[in-house]
XYZ file of C-alpha atoms in Angstrom:
730
model
C 0.000 0.000 0.000
C 1.285 3.438 -0.852
C 0.642 6.188 1.650
C 1.039 9.928 1.236
C 2.584 12.260 3.792
C -0.641 12.475 5.781
C -0.859 8.704 5.738
C -4.230 8.637 4.025
C -4.416 5.354 2.143
C -4.383 5.621 -1.620
C -5.458 3.000 -4.134
C -2.673 0.612 -4.929
C -1.763 1.193 -8.568
C -1.801 -1.773 -10.881
C 1.442 -2.854 -12.476
C 0.275 -1.350 -15.779
C -0.054 2.105 -14.149
C 3.605 2.153 -13.116
C 6.640 2.877 -15.293
C 8.984 -0.012 -16.009
C 12.147 0.346 -13.956
C 15.016 -1.949 -14.802
C 17.778 -2.493 -12.290
C 20.664 -4.935 -12.635
C 18.970 -6.646 -15.561
C 15.639 -7.144 -13.750
C 12.311 -5.439 -14.317
C 11.394 -4.420 -10.794
C 8.194 -5.564 -9.114
C 5.335 -3.206 -8.320
C 6.334 -2.557 -4.704
C 9.998 -2.015 -5.604
C 9.013 0.499 -8.277
C 6.731 2.374 -5.853
C 9.496 2.582 -3.275
C 12.041 3.909 -5.770
C 9.579 6.502 -7.069
C 9.040 7.754 -3.524
C 12.806 7.992 -2.979
C 13.142 9.959 -6.209
C 10.608 12.415 -4.770
C 12.730 12.912 -1.646
C 10.583 10.828 0.706
C 11.712 8.361 3.311
C 10.316 4.866 2.746
C 9.161 1.922 4.831
C 9.245 -1.283 2.783
C 7.281 -4.125 4.362
C 7.413 -7.362 2.393
C 7.856 -11.075 3.102
C 11.297 -12.619 3.275
C 12.692 -13.408 -0.162
C 10.633 -10.896 -2.148
C 13.492 -8.486 -2.852
C 13.249 -5.686 -0.266
C 16.986 -5.156 -0.366
C 16.834 -4.310 -4.092
C 15.320 -0.976 -3.017
C 18.197 -0.389 -0.622
C 20.765 -1.368 -3.252
C 19.225 1.031 -5.786
C 19.406 3.869 -3.263
C 23.044 3.116 -2.455
C 24.045 3.259 -6.114
C 21.976 6.394 -6.720
C 23.517 8.237 -3.743
C 27.059 7.301 -4.752
C 26.414 8.403 -8.346
C 25.461 11.830 -6.962
C 28.657 12.065 -4.901
C 26.788 11.527 -1.639
C 27.239 9.089 1.229
C 24.954 6.353 2.519
C 25.000 4.151 5.628
C 23.546 0.641 5.864
C 22.774 -0.462 9.415
C 21.929 -3.980 10.545
C 21.085 -5.505 13.940
C 23.667 -8.313 13.880
C 27.290 -8.452 12.819
C 26.728 -11.492 10.614
C 24.272 -9.505 8.508
C 26.608 -6.500 8.483
C 29.445 -8.721 7.251
C 27.254 -10.249 4.538
C 26.116 -6.825 3.257
C 29.725 -5.624 3.305
C 30.743 -8.535 1.077
C 27.734 -7.972 -1.205
C 28.464 -4.260 -1.647
C 32.170 -4.860 -2.218
C 31.184 -7.113 -5.147
C 28.542 -4.698 -6.404
C 30.322 -1.355 -5.981
C 34.019 -2.157 -5.724
C 35.967 -2.544 -2.494
C 37.373 0.989 -2.473
C 33.860 2.469 -2.177
C 32.649 0.319 0.746
C 33.555 0.414 4.428
C 32.683 -1.715 7.449
C 32.397 -0.400 11.011
C 31.171 -2.947 13.560
C 33.173 -2.343 16.716
C 35.289 -5.419 15.981
C 36.492 -4.130 12.650
C 36.999 -0.783 10.987
C 37.648 -1.077 7.254
C 37.698 2.086 5.120
C 35.760 4.156 7.645
C 35.638 7.135 5.259
C 34.199 5.171 2.312
C 31.050 6.720 0.782
C 29.054 3.538 1.499
C 29.497 2.285 5.040
C 27.960 -0.814 6.594
C 27.693 -0.711 10.363
C 25.754 -1.947 13.350
C 23.014 0.353 14.608
C 24.866 0.970 17.889
C 27.875 2.378 16.045
C 25.732 4.909 14.176
C 23.900 5.872 17.363
C 27.217 6.549 19.119
C 28.453 8.666 16.202
C 25.308 10.803 16.350
C 25.234 11.072 20.124
C 28.813 12.326 20.289
C 28.103 14.951 17.627
C 30.077 13.508 14.724
C 29.463 15.590 11.618
C 28.031 13.771 8.595
C 27.672 16.565 6.013
C 27.525 14.326 2.934
C 25.180 11.706 4.359
C 22.097 11.423 2.127
C 20.354 8.327 3.483
C 20.410 5.587 6.085
C 19.077 2.091 5.418
C 17.737 0.455 8.571
C 17.491 -3.267 7.956
C 15.137 -5.223 10.243
C 13.657 -1.929 11.473
C 11.202 -3.857 13.650
C 14.179 -4.423 16.000
C 12.981 -1.178 17.545
C 10.817 -3.606 19.568
C 13.840 -5.447 21.000
C 13.767 -5.349 24.796
C 17.478 -4.694 25.252
C 18.493 -2.842 22.081
C 15.315 -1.175 20.792
C 16.146 2.210 22.308
C 19.157 2.413 19.986
C 16.904 2.227 16.905
C 14.711 5.067 18.172
C 17.694 7.222 19.078
C 19.162 6.828 15.580
C 15.870 7.802 13.927
C 15.544 10.837 16.221
C 19.156 12.097 16.145
C 19.723 11.926 12.370
C 19.487 15.322 10.636
C 16.069 15.815 9.015
C 17.645 16.062 5.538
C 18.727 12.405 5.778
C 16.238 9.984 4.247
C 15.414 6.662 5.888
C 14.779 3.369 4.147
C 13.316 0.971 6.704
C 13.111 -2.719 5.750
C 11.005 -5.318 7.535
C 9.143 -8.557 6.899
C 7.169 -8.371 10.148
C 6.197 -4.745 10.877
C 2.447 -5.143 11.366
C 1.501 -1.703 12.766
C 3.184 0.090 9.895
C 0.667 2.955 9.617
C 1.063 4.401 13.137
C 4.790 3.715 12.907
C 5.034 5.681 9.653
C 3.037 8.579 11.128
C 5.498 8.768 13.999
C 8.493 8.522 11.683
C 7.121 11.265 9.422
C 6.657 13.465 12.496
C 10.212 12.784 13.696
C 11.903 13.125 10.317
C 9.983 16.271 9.302
C 9.314 15.010 5.779
C 6.941 12.522 4.104
C 7.357 8.825 4.801
C 5.870 6.555 2.150
C 4.723 3.090 3.135
C 5.087 0.365 0.528
C 3.670 -3.044 1.363
C 3.810 -6.337 -0.489
C 1.827 -9.303 0.777
C 2.621 -11.855 -1.908
C 5.705 -13.965 -1.493
C 7.887 -14.668 -4.486
C 7.635 -18.319 -3.439
C 4.339 -19.075 -1.627
C 4.378 -21.052 1.605
C 2.412 -24.191 2.410
C 2.038 -25.497 5.944
C 2.067 -29.076 7.211
C 2.004 -30.881 10.544
C 4.232 -33.941 10.986
C 3.184 -36.670 13.400
C 4.181 -40.295 13.699
C 0.581 -41.494 13.509
C -0.705 -39.146 10.833
C 2.355 -38.533 8.686
C 2.521 -35.198 6.878
C -0.844 -33.385 6.860
C -2.280 -29.917 6.348
C -3.548 -28.301 9.576
C -7.177 -28.825 8.472
C -6.521 -32.457 7.628
C -4.698 -32.913 10.928
C -7.732 -31.517 12.744
C -9.950 -34.169 11.153
C -7.399 -36.914 11.729
C -7.067 -36.015 15.413
C -10.834 -36.154 15.953
C -10.922 -39.678 14.546
C -7.851 -40.717 16.532
C -9.178 -39.184 19.777
C -12.512 -40.940 19.331
C -10.736 -44.250 18.796
C -8.567 -43.680 21.887
C -11.135 -41.905 24.063
C -10.864 -44.403 26.918
C -7.057 -44.117 27.103
C -7.254 -40.324 26.886
C -9.660 -40.204 29.829
C -7.362 -42.424 31.876
C -4.345 -40.232 31.127
C -6.315 -37.070 32.002
C -7.323 -38.605 35.338
C -3.731 -39.668 36.000
C -2.489 -36.132 35.371
C -5.101 -34.648 37.677
C -4.225 -37.158 40.397
C -0.513 -36.406 40.174
C -1.020 -32.651 40.002
C 1.378 -30.372 38.198
C 4.413 -32.202 36.819
C 7.859 -30.939 37.566
C 9.721 -29.737 34.519
C 11.678 -32.498 32.811
C 9.566 -35.311 34.265
C 8.043 -37.599 31.652
C 4.290 -37.125 31.342
C 1.888 -39.965 30.492
C 0.955 -40.189 26.826
C -1.365 -42.129 24.577
C 0.291 -41.637 21.210
C 3.905 -42.285 20.323
C 6.200 -39.231 20.447
C 7.210 -37.803 17.070
C 11.001 -37.615 16.831
C 13.130 -35.476 14.559
C 14.165 -38.648 12.719
C 10.475 -39.326 11.998
C 10.319 -35.898 10.380
C 13.421 -36.744 8.356
C 11.759 -39.924 7.063
C 8.758 -37.863 5.949
C 10.762 -35.130 4.213
C 13.918 -36.589 2.711
C 14.836 -36.423 -0.112
C 11.926 -34.655 -1.868
C 11.681 -31.726 0.587
C 15.402 -31.184 1.234
C 17.406 -29.163 1.923
C 15.652 -28.229 5.114
C 16.325 -26.126 8.180
C 15.260 -27.743 11.444
C 14.678 -24.986 14.016
C 15.382 -26.007 17.606
C 15.242 -23.725 20.631
C 18.168 -25.255 22.499
C 21.834 -25.173 21.508
C 22.393 -28.588 23.066
C 19.568 -30.084 21.014
C 20.910 -28.704 17.720
C 24.129 -30.635 18.305
C 22.490 -33.725 19.783
C 19.897 -34.062 17.025
C 22.445 -33.624 14.229
C 24.661 -36.345 15.672
C 21.656 -38.570 16.371
C 20.453 -38.330 12.769
C 23.860 -39.249 11.340
C 24.128 -42.260 13.654
C 20.801 -43.571 12.330
C 21.484 -42.977 8.621
C 22.166 -45.993 6.445
C 24.182 -43.869 4.025
C 25.339 -40.273 3.607
C 22.895 -37.727 2.182
C 25.553 -36.610 -0.315
C 26.660 -38.369 -3.468
C 30.357 -39.077 -4.120
C 30.928 -35.848 -6.042
C 29.359 -33.767 -3.253
C 31.441 -35.573 -0.664
C 34.585 -34.754 -2.629
C 33.557 -31.084 -2.582
C 33.076 -31.241 1.204
C 36.506 -32.860 1.601
C 38.030 -30.024 -0.419
C 36.381 -27.447 1.841
C 37.510 -29.321 4.956
C 41.085 -29.544 3.673
C 41.117 -25.813 2.911
C 39.617 -25.140 6.348
C 42.317 -27.144 8.132
C 45.062 -25.509 6.075
C 43.717 -21.984 6.645
C 45.309 -21.746 10.099
C 46.134 -23.841 13.132
C 43.258 -22.435 15.186
C 40.672 -23.348 12.587
C 42.114 -26.840 12.329
C 41.796 -27.399 16.088
C 38.068 -26.612 15.944
C 37.340 -29.439 13.497
C 37.387 -32.922 14.993
C 36.748 -36.244 13.274
C 33.138 -36.456 14.433
C 32.308 -33.052 12.940
C 34.022 -33.947 9.676
C 31.957 -37.160 9.554
C 28.819 -35.076 10.165
C 29.556 -32.684 7.296
C 30.513 -35.499 4.927
C 27.107 -37.034 5.642
C 25.428 -33.755 4.576
C 24.238 -32.824 8.088
C 25.203 -29.815 10.224
C 24.257 -27.687 13.215
C 24.464 -23.930 13.799
C 23.949 -21.811 16.920
C 25.309 -18.632 18.480
C 27.720 -20.512 20.765
C 29.417 -22.351 17.905
C 33.096 -21.700 17.215
C 33.298 -18.694 14.901
C 35.315 -20.581 12.265
C 32.955 -23.550 12.320
C 30.008 -21.206 11.972
C 31.553 -19.715 8.838
C 32.351 -23.208 7.494
C 28.781 -24.437 8.049
C 27.381 -21.352 6.313
C 29.706 -21.913 3.350
C 28.769 -25.598 3.042
C 25.098 -24.714 3.280
C 25.403 -22.000 0.617
C 27.113 -24.561 -1.654
C 24.137 -26.950 -1.140
C 26.419 -29.443 0.597
C 24.394 -29.577 3.798
C 20.986 -31.129 3.266
C 19.723 -31.022 6.854
C 20.780 -28.184 9.162
C 19.705 -28.129 12.808
C 19.799 -24.514 13.941
C 18.514 -21.964 16.424
C 16.445 -18.949 15.404
C 19.511 -16.732 14.969
C 20.162 -18.461 11.629
C 16.938 -16.919 10.260
C 17.848 -13.346 11.138
C 18.641 -11.372 8.036
C 21.223 -13.725 6.519
C 20.193 -14.879 3.059
C 20.150 -18.649 3.593
C 16.897 -20.027 2.123
C 15.838 -23.694 2.175
C 13.276 -25.875 0.450
C 11.639 -26.544 3.833
C 11.630 -25.001 7.313
C 10.808 -27.334 10.212
C 9.832 -26.286 13.744
C 10.700 -28.719 16.501
C 8.205 -26.904 18.737
C 6.301 -23.659 19.143
C 7.745 -22.574 22.499
C 11.058 -21.048 23.458
C 12.892 -19.998 26.609
C 12.880 -16.225 27.195
C 15.424 -16.157 30.018
C 12.870 -16.831 32.735
C 10.632 -19.587 31.422
C 9.028 -21.146 28.382
C 6.802 -18.828 26.341
C 4.814 -19.315 23.122
C 6.949 -18.504 20.092
C 6.030 -14.933 19.053
C 4.307 -14.762 15.656
C 7.013 -12.397 14.387
C 9.731 -14.950 15.111
C 7.683 -17.782 13.643
C 7.191 -15.857 10.391
C 10.868 -14.820 10.294
C 11.939 -18.469 10.459
C 9.142 -19.802 8.257
C 10.131 -17.190 5.676
C 13.370 -19.086 5.028
C 11.361 -21.783 3.227
C 11.205 -21.589 -0.562
C 14.146 -20.765 -2.833
C 13.359 -18.228 -5.519
C 13.905 -19.691 -8.967
C 14.222 -23.231 -7.584
C 11.001 -24.033 -5.716
C 7.375 -23.616 -6.763
C 6.516 -23.350 -3.064
C 8.190 -23.360 0.318
C 7.151 -25.942 2.867
C 6.775 -25.116 6.581
C 6.446 -28.136 8.878
C 5.662 -28.319 12.598
C 6.676 -31.486 14.456
C 3.759 -32.676 16.553
C 3.222 -35.543 18.955
C -0.394 -36.545 18.429
C -1.189 -35.867 22.129
C 0.075 -32.285 21.711
C -2.137 -31.390 18.752
C -4.822 -29.470 20.736
C -2.166 -27.042 22.036
C -0.339 -26.779 18.710
C -3.569 -26.297 16.760
C -4.473 -23.095 18.619
C -1.012 -21.602 18.091
C -0.835 -22.549 14.432
C -4.206 -20.949 13.762
C -2.865 -17.679 15.151
C 0.331 -17.879 13.096
C -1.495 -18.734 9.880
C -3.541 -15.537 10.007
C -0.275 -13.857 9.003
C -0.689 -11.202 11.706
C 2.379 -10.488 13.789
C 2.575 -8.648 17.084
C 2.640 -4.855 16.736
C 6.008 -3.187 17.225
C 6.113 -1.478 20.623
C 8.548 1.172 21.724
C 11.260 0.035 24.138
C 12.465 3.592 24.628
C 14.273 3.996 27.924
C 17.288 6.219 27.614
C 20.502 4.787 28.980
C 22.416 6.790 31.571
C 25.093 7.301 28.918
C 22.485 8.913 26.646
C 21.110 11.041 29.482
C 24.454 12.611 30.391
C 25.478 13.125 26.771
C 22.171 14.841 25.974
C 22.527 17.069 29.048
C 26.081 17.928 28.007
C 25.301 18.722 24.351
C 21.910 20.442 24.440
C 19.911 23.080 26.236
C 17.078 21.718 28.446
C 14.329 22.606 25.947
C 16.128 20.765 23.162
C 16.674 17.723 25.385
C 12.963 17.595 26.144
C 12.150 17.956 22.455
C 14.381 14.960 21.652
C 12.889 12.793 24.418
C 9.334 13.628 23.401
C 10.040 12.664 19.787
C 10.311 9.026 20.823
C 7.857 6.439 19.504
C 6.923 5.787 23.138
C 5.936 9.417 23.724
C 4.062 9.440 20.383
C 2.142 6.309 21.410
C 1.304 7.757 24.816
C 0.027 11.020 23.315
C -2.193 9.104 20.903
C -3.487 6.906 23.702
C -4.222 9.981 25.824
C -6.273 11.423 22.952
C -8.228 8.175 22.665
C -8.798 8.088 26.428
C -10.109 11.656 26.342
C -12.492 10.765 23.517
C -13.736 7.749 25.481
C -14.086 9.907 28.592
C -16.139 12.496 26.691
C -18.424 9.782 25.287
C -18.852 8.228 28.721
C -19.544 11.621 30.323
C -22.291 12.332 27.785
C -23.873 8.956 28.506
C -23.739 9.603 32.258
C -25.244 13.081 31.931
C -28.055 11.588 29.860
C -28.703 9.231 32.808
C -28.965 12.108 35.262
C -25.403 12.421 36.565
C -24.145 15.939 37.380
C -20.375 16.440 37.440
C -19.175 17.363 40.916
C -22.054 15.727 42.693
C -22.197 12.310 44.276
C -23.479 9.909 41.613
C -26.374 7.558 42.242
C -25.338 4.039 43.262
C -26.130 2.585 39.822
C -23.668 4.962 38.118
C -20.783 4.911 40.616
C -18.736 2.284 38.776
C -18.990 4.189 35.483
C -18.094 7.483 37.160
C -14.986 5.906 38.683
C -14.060 4.656 35.206
C -14.542 8.180 33.842
C -12.172 9.625 36.451
C -9.568 6.956 35.688
C -9.712 7.754 31.967
C -9.287 11.471 32.609
C -6.425 10.971 35.065
C -4.640 8.631 32.661
C -5.069 11.060 29.766
C -3.722 13.913 31.874
C -0.582 12.075 32.981
C 0.341 10.228 29.753
C 1.644 13.116 27.572
C 4.352 14.011 30.126
C 5.168 10.474 31.251
C 8.182 9.934 28.968
C 9.781 13.185 30.060
C 9.054 12.276 33.694
C 10.991 9.029 33.192
C 13.938 10.994 31.798
C 13.790 13.253 34.839
C 13.773 10.165 37.091
C 17.124 9.194 35.646
C 18.439 12.696 36.237
C 17.215 12.604 39.850
C 18.907 9.202 40.282
C 22.221 10.641 39.087
C 21.806 13.635 41.410
C 20.879 11.449 44.379
C 24.030 9.372 43.935
C 26.279 12.379 43.359
C 26.965 11.901 39.656
C 25.315 15.271 38.954
C 25.127 18.237 41.319
C 21.935 20.121 42.157
C 22.393 22.376 39.116
C 22.946 19.330 36.897
C 26.629 20.072 36.716
C 28.901 17.110 36.008
C 30.754 15.452 38.861
C 33.206 12.570 38.348
C 30.448 9.969 37.944
C 28.650 11.816 35.148
C 31.917 12.536 33.348
C 32.758 8.831 33.446
C 29.254 7.864 32.266
C 29.796 9.878 29.081
C 32.238 7.173 27.960
C 30.651 3.968 29.317
C 27.841 2.151 27.499
C 28.203 -1.401 28.831
C 26.788 -2.203 32.305
C 26.980 1.536 32.878
C 26.553 2.064 36.641
C 28.325 -1.179 37.599
C 31.379 -0.333 35.474
C 31.518 3.333 36.506
C 31.252 2.429 40.204
C 34.105 -0.070 39.806
C 36.155 2.718 38.203
C 35.270 5.315 40.860
C 36.127 2.868 43.643
C 39.542 2.238 42.104
C 38.950 -1.471 41.512
C 40.443 -1.310 38.000
C 43.482 0.670 39.181
C 45.049 -2.261 41.015
C 44.612 -4.812 38.223
C 47.240 -5.855 35.702
C 46.054 -5.509 32.103
C 45.358 -9.223 31.574
C 43.238 -9.481 34.724
C 41.460 -6.245 33.816
C 40.533 -7.792 30.486
C 39.223 -10.870 32.292
C 37.046 -8.652 34.488
C 35.767 -6.882 31.369
C 34.800 -10.276 29.911
C 32.820 -11.052 33.063
C 31.089 -7.667 32.846
C 29.973 -8.300 29.261
C 28.869 -11.941 29.137
C 27.742 -14.783 31.366
C 28.625 -18.407 30.692
C 25.681 -20.749 30.003
C 24.366 -22.299 33.195
C 25.463 -25.729 32.015
C 29.123 -24.654 31.729
C 31.425 -25.468 34.632
C 34.940 -24.194 35.261
C 37.351 -23.890 38.183
C 38.063 -20.345 39.410
C 41.705 -19.826 40.472
C 42.249 -18.986 44.140
C 43.935 -15.703 43.187
C 40.686 -14.393 41.672
C 38.293 -15.271 44.475
C 38.819 -12.090 46.507
C 38.351 -9.913 43.418
C 35.203 -11.810 42.458
C 33.753 -11.334 45.956
C 34.519 -7.617 45.802
C 32.696 -7.268 42.486
C 29.867 -9.529 43.682
C 29.317 -7.090 46.576
C 29.371 -4.165 44.172
C 26.791 -5.852 41.950
C 24.494 -6.196 44.980
C 25.096 -2.621 46.190
C 22.197 -0.180 46.543
C 23.231 2.017 43.620
C 23.482 -0.883 41.164
C 20.196 -2.416 42.323
C 18.463 0.992 42.136
C 19.764 1.422 38.576
C 18.421 -2.011 37.618
C 15.033 -1.179 39.111
C 14.882 2.144 37.275
C 15.955 0.874 33.847
C 14.567 -2.665 33.992
C 17.952 -3.946 32.750
C 19.812 -6.679 34.600
C 23.483 -6.141 35.412
C 25.710 -8.756 33.810
C 28.542 -10.201 35.851
C 30.215 -13.622 35.798
C 33.509 -13.915 37.646
C 34.134 -17.331 36.057
C 35.217 -15.505 32.896
C 38.227 -13.774 34.500
C 40.694 -16.640 33.852
C 39.428 -17.004 30.275
C 39.997 -13.315 29.520
C 43.400 -13.368 31.193
C 44.475 -16.419 29.201
C 43.226 -14.909 25.940
C 45.139 -11.674 26.623
C 48.266 -13.778 27.207
C 47.938 -15.466 23.833
C 46.162 -18.744 24.622
C 44.262 -20.290 21.718
C 40.530 -20.799 21.705
C 41.056 -24.560 21.840
C 43.216 -24.203 24.951
C 40.451 -22.180 26.575
C 37.863 -24.823 25.695
C 39.954 -27.303 27.684
C 39.364 -25.113 30.758
C 35.592 -25.601 30.783
C 33.163 -28.497 31.041
C 30.057 -27.816 28.919
C 27.509 -29.971 27.133
C 27.609 -27.781 23.994
C 30.235 -25.841 22.084
C 30.542 -22.503 23.930
C 33.444 -21.133 21.910
C 31.002 -18.721 20.251
C 30.060 -17.398 23.710
C 33.727 -16.865 24.519
C 34.313 -15.087 21.219
C 31.340 -12.826 21.961
C 32.773 -12.095 25.407
C 36.185 -11.225 23.936
C 34.638 -8.878 21.370
C 32.461 -7.009 23.851
C 35.256 -6.909 26.432
C 37.493 -5.261 23.857
C 34.781 -2.628 23.346
C 34.688 -2.097 27.108
C 38.485 -1.776 27.261
C 38.162 1.014 24.688
C 35.607 2.757 26.897
C 37.841 2.392 29.968
C 40.740 3.806 27.988
C 38.741 7.048 27.672
C 38.345 7.116 31.470
C 42.131 7.006 31.870
C 42.884 9.850 29.451
C 44.353 11.750 32.456
C 46.885 8.913 32.926
C 48.925 8.641 29.684
C 50.808 5.541 30.858
C 47.644 3.564 31.692
C 45.899 4.821 28.553
C 48.825 3.599 26.453
C 48.792 0.172 28.136
C 45.043 -0.151 27.453
C 45.641 0.770 23.819
C 48.220 -2.004 23.644
C 45.833 -4.429 25.382
C 43.107 -3.642 22.858
C 45.488 -4.536 20.023
C 46.712 -7.698 21.769
C 43.231 -9.199 22.212
C 42.206 -8.416 18.637
C 43.048 -11.763 17.102
C 41.982 -13.504 13.897
C 39.725 -15.940 15.735
C 37.313 -13.154 16.650
C 37.678 -10.995 13.543
C 36.084 -13.179 10.851
C 34.529 -11.166 7.995
C 34.577 -13.497 5.016
């Protein structure tokens, strides 16, 4: 749907009404043409289309157009893997000399006219006042990440801080409340924002349910099959229901009584292979991705690859082993056997080199079955013939929750390869006993409606002090009240006032007089009227009040003085963005001062990441006192108050100190893996810790600018810990 600057819906033009636009040898689709026309008119654009339909063609056209005009463009992405992929794509498309990459880990050609970067990097550039005079546009891939609980604020800050002359191209497959979002964005940007929507997939999806009893069935067919099965097994089902009631609630992990046979992942394989391969099998546990992949290979009678494909895999494995000693140590005989069988697994904790190898083998069609977590579906262009869901629940850090519709559609969207498949197949594994629960969830998913994007705006303390430092109070308030959260609250207040007015008219018609005690029959409605009015009165200023709460917190703890002048704490906060209050308090208390550089790096690792609960390691005696000191700091009143105010949990895991120290001293990743007992590969977690810890070292270096000797040693430390194993781009 195309929408003008006032967001009044217009008729969608037919393809015959639009000019033919050719780009890279393709005649563009209707929605791509609409988006490019809007960009030519100087509008910002929100492109909402299913995965695989070609949203990024719009972004690519804009990049080439801006560069042809001598302007600059920035492409932002939520994850480094997607940033790295776009960097490689643009290097091929535009030439390496015109493309840069800035991700925190790597800075390549930072002054190139086309720069690919993570959203946090761009936000930091804008917040610190970096001038971008030639910047014409910013592409925000996966713009619905504005809804992310931990990182969403960054997306809003970028959209607010960018100069109004800069156009935005927002890309999303799952932005359901696009109209209110576009109205807010138009208000913030100060120029028209055109919405372009495409509902048709290039490769349509079909949905099936896989059960051991019923085989592969459509949801409607499964519904009929289950009714027949339940009728046939009614007596057993009643007995099981009574048994469950008698036993009460089962403890997690305890086997529950069943009537039907459980459907295993190997049953799904038997139903799908070879006609529906290659397929992605989405699992919501790292351990299960590895366990299922190995289990499948053990039960295969023969490899899934022919001899020629196996030779290609051997060539890739040989090149991998020869690439460097570290890569070679990550590949054991069991993994090689797995890949030669055409089976793999992929999750965030996987060794960075193995992750790259698996992605390469998959791209080359040499992995036919890939067990993976949901991170594989995020942005990276890795389609499959079929996408399989092992279940429709996932762990959210506290407990099991239903899989959000947005995540389901993101993963399901990987099914169907353009130009290869007439349709993409989406399969849900289902034990026959579980069908009643799965049926309700599937019905919701199949409507195609995803959860609306909500604002997660909650300025960090780093943002608060930098805004106070750079702007006058009126300008700070203007920035805060431009947030999507404030926009939503103002709109809700208007709706509440309208409802209150309607209710008041109804009450007056029934004899109520404002200011007088209402008759008993109307008291409940009058109380509701007062609540609506109170809510509408408070809501417009609520976002600013929350900003002021953060200011009062900083004043109460002495970071700011009564006049909002900067004391040592606020000056330190200007440079710290990771675990802000915890890190700044450690600095102010001199905890970092007494540490050698290697131990300091270990502490930084523990302040950035926590090992999985299943991982076990021995903490050296020398670190126990330091860990207790930082444990006490984590439980101090100021840190707990900051957590309560922001809703963000402080990260701290003292077990990581020896890992960081060893890495800073040159130990290999394989040597570090020998220091831990874990039931899955956690090398990816360690790599993530090393990357973020290096970022934190850079922030601490700014705190020691008054101490040239310590600043120089931290510079050297930052270079020492930047090693090939954590700097993979290709």
